[in-house]
Amino acid sequence: MNDNATVQLTIDGQQVSVPQGTSIWDAAREIKKDIPVLCHSPGMSPVGVCRMCVVDVGERVLAASCVRDCQEGMEVHTNSPAVEKHRSMLTQLLLADHPSPCEREQTTGDCDLEALGRRYQLLSAEEKKSVQTADMLISQNGRSQDESSPVIAVDHQSCILCDRCIRACDDIQSNEVIGRSGKGYAAQIAFDLNNPMGQSTCVACGECASACPTGALTHKPITLPILPRVELDSVDSVCPYCGVGCAVTFHAKDNQVVYADGRDSPVNHERLCVKGRYGWDYASHQQRLTKPLIRRDEYYPKGPLSGEVQAAIRADGRKPGGVVD
């Protein structure tokens, strides 16, 4: 195959030229065409399990755009009546077994499934009622919740088995902790040999929760509603915990950091460890040093230095052991 070969195709009447081997989904992104998808995300290997991204290519059946390569002369329709009917029905089936609003929708407001429900007018005021309460440990459909991890909450009832968490753990972070267990309706994601998440080899990096499109995996430190997102102050920074220098974006509300996201850079490519993703509360922690302190006797710290002592130390040009300036 010629690495420089390109193919010409039409997407919703617009001519597109892309390198050979490009998927229809990626080609549509090049021209700012939105094809909804639940099981795929940039940076992951496509698997085509959700079938939400199907498009009409003039064949007997609709094609999953994330795994279907572009072909010369192909005519693609991303929102034909048949395609929209398929997506609406699939969304309705998934919502029938999904608590609405889920935990993700109640906090960060970015549940992809519920966004599709609103798009196809499948979520009325009555259907938005939650089918669970905060203290429920067993969901109505019998799938359990897992609160064993200190930073990630697992709600199997909200899981749609898209496998994005598996690929985030394997392909992006290379931890290989998450898989599947069970068959049929009993199938669910599992950690190691179906252990509770907190007792598995999970390193709590949070990549799976960030990749999850529903409320199946959510960040525990995000406990309060922080909607709408446009009202949050976003500040690009560098993680302060070690010398790697991972790029991070802090999101703040009322002058308080409420959560952090990895930012794309040559160092971390949006990935973060447990400290970078969940350690943002250090900025407002009560044990954070905010005044100069000095070690006295065998105790440290021993109260803030008075203004006179600070001035005397600076005037003398010396910094006695234990002084934090």
XYZ file of C-alpha atoms in Angstrom:
325
model
C 0.000 0.000 0.000
C 1.230 3.486 -0.861
C 1.611 5.394 2.397
C 0.870 8.664 0.579
C -2.246 7.404 -1.198
C -5.474 9.317 -0.649
C -9.117 8.562 -1.319
C -11.895 10.897 -2.406
C -15.370 10.531 -0.943
C -18.491 12.548 -0.234
C -19.872 13.082 3.263
C -23.325 14.683 3.347
C -22.669 16.199 -0.059
C -19.256 17.607 0.859
C -16.155 16.409 -0.990
C -13.431 15.048 1.288
C -9.891 13.852 0.566
C -8.241 11.772 3.285
C -5.270 9.388 3.538
C -6.015 5.792 2.673
C -7.004 3.815 5.766
C -8.804 6.728 7.444
C -12.085 5.780 9.090
C -15.309 7.497 8.100
C -15.622 8.839 11.652
C -12.192 10.480 11.493
C -12.899 11.838 8.016
C -16.111 13.428 9.278
C -14.200 15.083 12.113
C -11.867 16.643 9.566
C -14.781 18.602 8.104
C -16.436 19.314 11.495
C -19.221 16.769 11.040
C -20.505 15.414 14.336
C -21.168 11.674 14.310
C -22.324 10.608 17.791
C -20.449 7.716 19.350
C -20.364 6.090 22.780
C -17.649 3.440 22.525
C -14.907 5.407 20.785
C -12.648 8.313 21.638
C -9.589 9.800 19.914
C -6.444 7.975 20.965
C -8.197 4.640 21.398
C -8.364 1.725 18.996
C -11.936 1.559 17.587
C -14.041 -1.495 18.383
C -17.500 -0.632 17.029
C -19.493 -2.120 19.905
C -22.024 0.646 20.545
C -23.224 0.992 16.912
C -24.254 4.580 17.638
C -21.901 5.922 14.962
C -23.527 4.078 12.063
C -23.819 5.872 8.723
C -25.480 5.129 5.413
C -22.977 4.173 2.696
C -25.555 2.840 0.236
C -25.240 -0.800 1.258
C -27.752 -3.291 2.620
C -26.906 -2.457 6.234
C -25.655 0.651 7.991
C -21.912 0.810 8.617
C -20.182 1.654 11.906
C -18.146 4.713 10.943
C -15.452 4.255 13.606
C -14.278 0.936 12.113
C -15.223 1.391 8.455
C -12.432 2.777 6.275
C -13.117 5.360 3.605
C -13.208 4.069 0.028
C -12.740 5.857 -3.275
C -15.991 7.380 -4.524
C -17.928 6.453 -1.380
C -21.059 8.496 -0.646
C -21.738 8.786 3.073
C -24.901 10.093 4.720
C -24.484 10.709 8.439
C -28.017 11.840 9.293
C -30.409 10.185 6.867
C -33.867 9.192 8.197
C -32.777 5.553 8.484
C -29.653 6.527 10.428
C -31.524 8.850 12.786
C -34.206 6.209 13.396
C -31.514 3.659 14.265
C -29.770 6.009 16.704
C -33.018 7.041 18.345
C -34.077 3.431 18.900
C -30.660 2.421 20.211
C -30.608 5.399 22.587
C -34.071 4.492 23.840
C -33.011 0.908 24.538
C -29.900 2.014 26.437
C -31.844 4.586 28.473
C -34.384 1.930 29.472
C -31.704 0.349 31.673
C -29.956 3.548 32.729
C -30.629 5.645 35.860
C -31.418 9.202 34.770
C -29.937 11.486 35.834
C -26.866 9.414 36.584
C -24.057 10.499 38.896
C -22.041 12.033 36.065
C -25.003 14.070 34.851
C -25.636 15.369 38.372
C -22.070 16.589 38.847
C -20.118 17.366 35.690
C -23.184 17.211 33.424
C -21.460 15.362 30.594
C -23.177 11.973 30.349
C -23.014 11.245 26.617
C -25.967 8.854 26.737
C -28.282 11.369 28.389
C -27.124 14.019 25.925
C -28.314 11.718 23.142
C -31.562 11.215 25.049
C -32.167 14.949 24.977
C -31.134 15.146 21.329
C -33.789 12.627 20.349
C -36.321 13.969 22.872
C -36.377 10.715 24.811
C -35.910 12.237 28.252
C -39.076 13.881 29.500
C -39.450 15.397 32.954
C -40.828 12.083 34.238
C -38.086 9.977 32.641
C -35.388 12.135 34.235
C -36.376 10.912 37.683
C -33.640 8.903 39.329
C -34.345 5.230 40.015
C -31.891 5.086 42.896
C -31.057 6.997 46.036
C -27.687 7.988 47.382
C -27.646 5.259 50.036
C -28.737 2.421 47.711
C -26.086 -0.262 47.342
C -28.052 -2.571 45.045
C -29.651 -1.087 41.934
C -33.127 -1.989 40.701
C -31.758 -4.286 38.032
C -29.649 -6.180 40.564
C -26.279 -4.789 39.504
C -24.196 -3.680 42.432
C -22.325 -0.491 43.166
C -18.668 -0.562 44.191
C -17.473 2.103 46.612
C -14.234 0.355 47.609
C -11.923 2.742 45.726
C -11.067 5.949 47.586
C -11.343 8.102 44.446
C -13.493 6.276 41.843
C -17.131 5.224 42.272
C -18.402 2.263 40.240
C -22.092 1.970 39.318
C -22.649 -1.114 37.171
C -26.248 -0.086 36.529
C -25.060 2.911 34.496
C -22.592 0.823 32.476
C -23.372 0.291 28.777
C -20.396 -2.054 28.176
C -18.737 0.281 25.697
C -15.270 -0.911 26.824
C -13.807 2.605 26.811
C -12.585 2.107 30.377
C -10.843 -1.122 29.347
C -9.008 0.556 26.483
C -8.191 3.608 28.601
C -6.607 1.324 31.187
C -4.840 -0.878 28.612
C -4.030 1.298 25.607
C -3.515 4.687 27.239
C -2.158 3.929 30.723
C -0.891 0.351 30.100
C -2.130 -0.819 33.511
C -4.305 -3.701 32.233
C -6.526 -3.903 35.299
C -10.020 -3.758 33.775
C -11.764 -6.474 31.773
C -15.171 -8.107 31.447
C -16.860 -10.822 33.463
C -20.122 -12.718 33.113
C -22.287 -13.489 30.105
C -25.416 -11.998 28.609
C -27.356 -9.714 30.925
C -24.953 -10.533 33.766
C -21.942 -9.204 31.839
C -20.147 -6.300 33.471
C -16.736 -4.711 33.743
C -14.403 -6.324 36.264
C -11.133 -5.480 37.978
C -8.429 -8.151 37.985
C -10.172 -11.445 38.830
C -13.512 -9.728 39.517
C -12.211 -8.103 42.686
C -13.639 -4.919 44.193
C -11.890 -1.975 42.587
C -10.285 -0.887 45.846
C -8.789 -4.358 46.367
C -7.479 -4.740 42.824
C -4.164 -3.633 41.344
C -5.789 -0.367 40.209
C -3.411 2.576 40.718
C -6.312 5.075 40.871
C -5.056 7.199 37.993
C -8.668 7.979 37.016
C -8.152 7.473 33.287
C -11.074 5.037 33.157
C -13.448 7.479 34.856
C -12.407 10.249 32.489
C -13.023 7.989 29.488
C -16.386 6.656 30.680
C -19.296 8.192 28.706
C -21.893 7.565 31.441
C -22.091 7.505 35.224
C -20.642 3.994 35.501
C -17.267 5.366 36.627
C -17.163 8.756 38.303
C -14.647 10.805 40.256
C -15.506 10.696 43.967
C -13.800 14.014 44.840
C -16.331 15.782 42.585
C -19.285 15.772 44.971
C -21.160 19.007 44.281
C -23.012 20.064 41.135
C -20.751 22.401 39.187
C -23.021 23.221 36.282
C -23.061 24.947 33.895
C -19.477 24.340 32.856
C -19.184 27.684 31.085
C -19.291 29.373 34.486
C -16.161 27.572 35.674
C -12.782 29.267 35.575
C -10.274 27.049 33.747
C -6.570 27.612 34.321
C -3.804 25.761 32.486
C -0.969 24.811 34.793
C 1.675 22.188 35.549
C 1.197 19.477 38.161
C 3.229 20.507 41.241
C 3.795 17.080 42.786
C 6.916 15.803 41.030
C 9.481 16.757 38.432
C 7.804 15.101 35.440
C 5.901 18.284 34.644
C 2.548 16.911 33.486
C 0.294 19.524 31.898
C -2.975 19.949 33.773
C -6.033 22.181 33.606
C -7.621 23.188 36.907
C -11.333 24.035 36.928
C -12.439 26.380 39.703
C -15.733 27.573 41.129
C -16.034 30.361 43.708
C -12.242 30.598 43.873
C -11.957 26.903 44.790
C -10.564 24.154 42.560
C -13.316 21.598 41.917
C -11.563 19.164 39.581
C -8.600 18.740 37.260
C -8.111 17.386 33.748
C -4.971 16.258 31.984
C -3.860 18.619 29.221
C -2.193 17.527 26.000
C 1.565 18.030 26.024
C 4.650 16.053 24.942
C 5.120 15.025 28.572
C 1.819 13.368 29.466
C -0.537 13.503 26.441
C -3.510 14.286 28.728
C -2.638 11.464 31.137
C -2.362 12.028 34.892
C -1.519 9.935 37.938
C -3.585 9.800 41.122
C -1.836 12.856 42.585
C -2.256 14.992 39.509
C -5.917 14.103 38.981
C -7.132 14.011 42.568
C -4.579 15.926 44.635
C -5.824 19.377 43.668
C -7.327 20.042 47.113
C -3.846 20.765 48.497
C -4.271 24.406 47.461
C -6.974 24.974 50.087
C -5.941 22.319 52.612
C -5.774 23.473 56.216
C -2.278 22.003 56.640
C -0.812 24.004 53.772
C 1.879 26.416 54.962
C 0.802 29.995 54.352
C 3.089 31.844 56.799
C 6.814 31.671 57.624
C 7.465 29.147 60.408
C 10.476 28.295 62.556
C 11.511 25.092 64.328
C 11.685 25.554 68.084
C 12.842 22.933 70.542
C 11.775 19.516 69.268
C 8.483 20.648 67.832
C 7.762 21.732 64.289
C 6.030 23.850 63.273
C 5.829 26.103 66.332
C 3.635 29.041 65.408
C 4.172 31.757 62.811
C 7.103 34.104 63.122
C 6.344 37.583 64.325
C 6.977 40.503 62.025
C 9.919 41.591 64.163
C 11.591 38.171 63.955
C 11.101 38.008 60.204
C 12.600 41.472 59.778
C 15.568 40.589 62.003
C 16.272 37.396 60.052
C 16.196 39.209 56.723
C 18.332 42.069 58.034
C 20.934 39.632 59.341
C 21.014 37.850 55.980
C 20.787 34.426 57.563
C 18.068 31.788 57.460
C 18.182 29.580 60.586
C 17.336 25.898 60.089
C 13.656 25.238 59.915
C 12.600 28.612 58.593
C 10.168 28.429 55.701
C 10.087 31.718 53.825
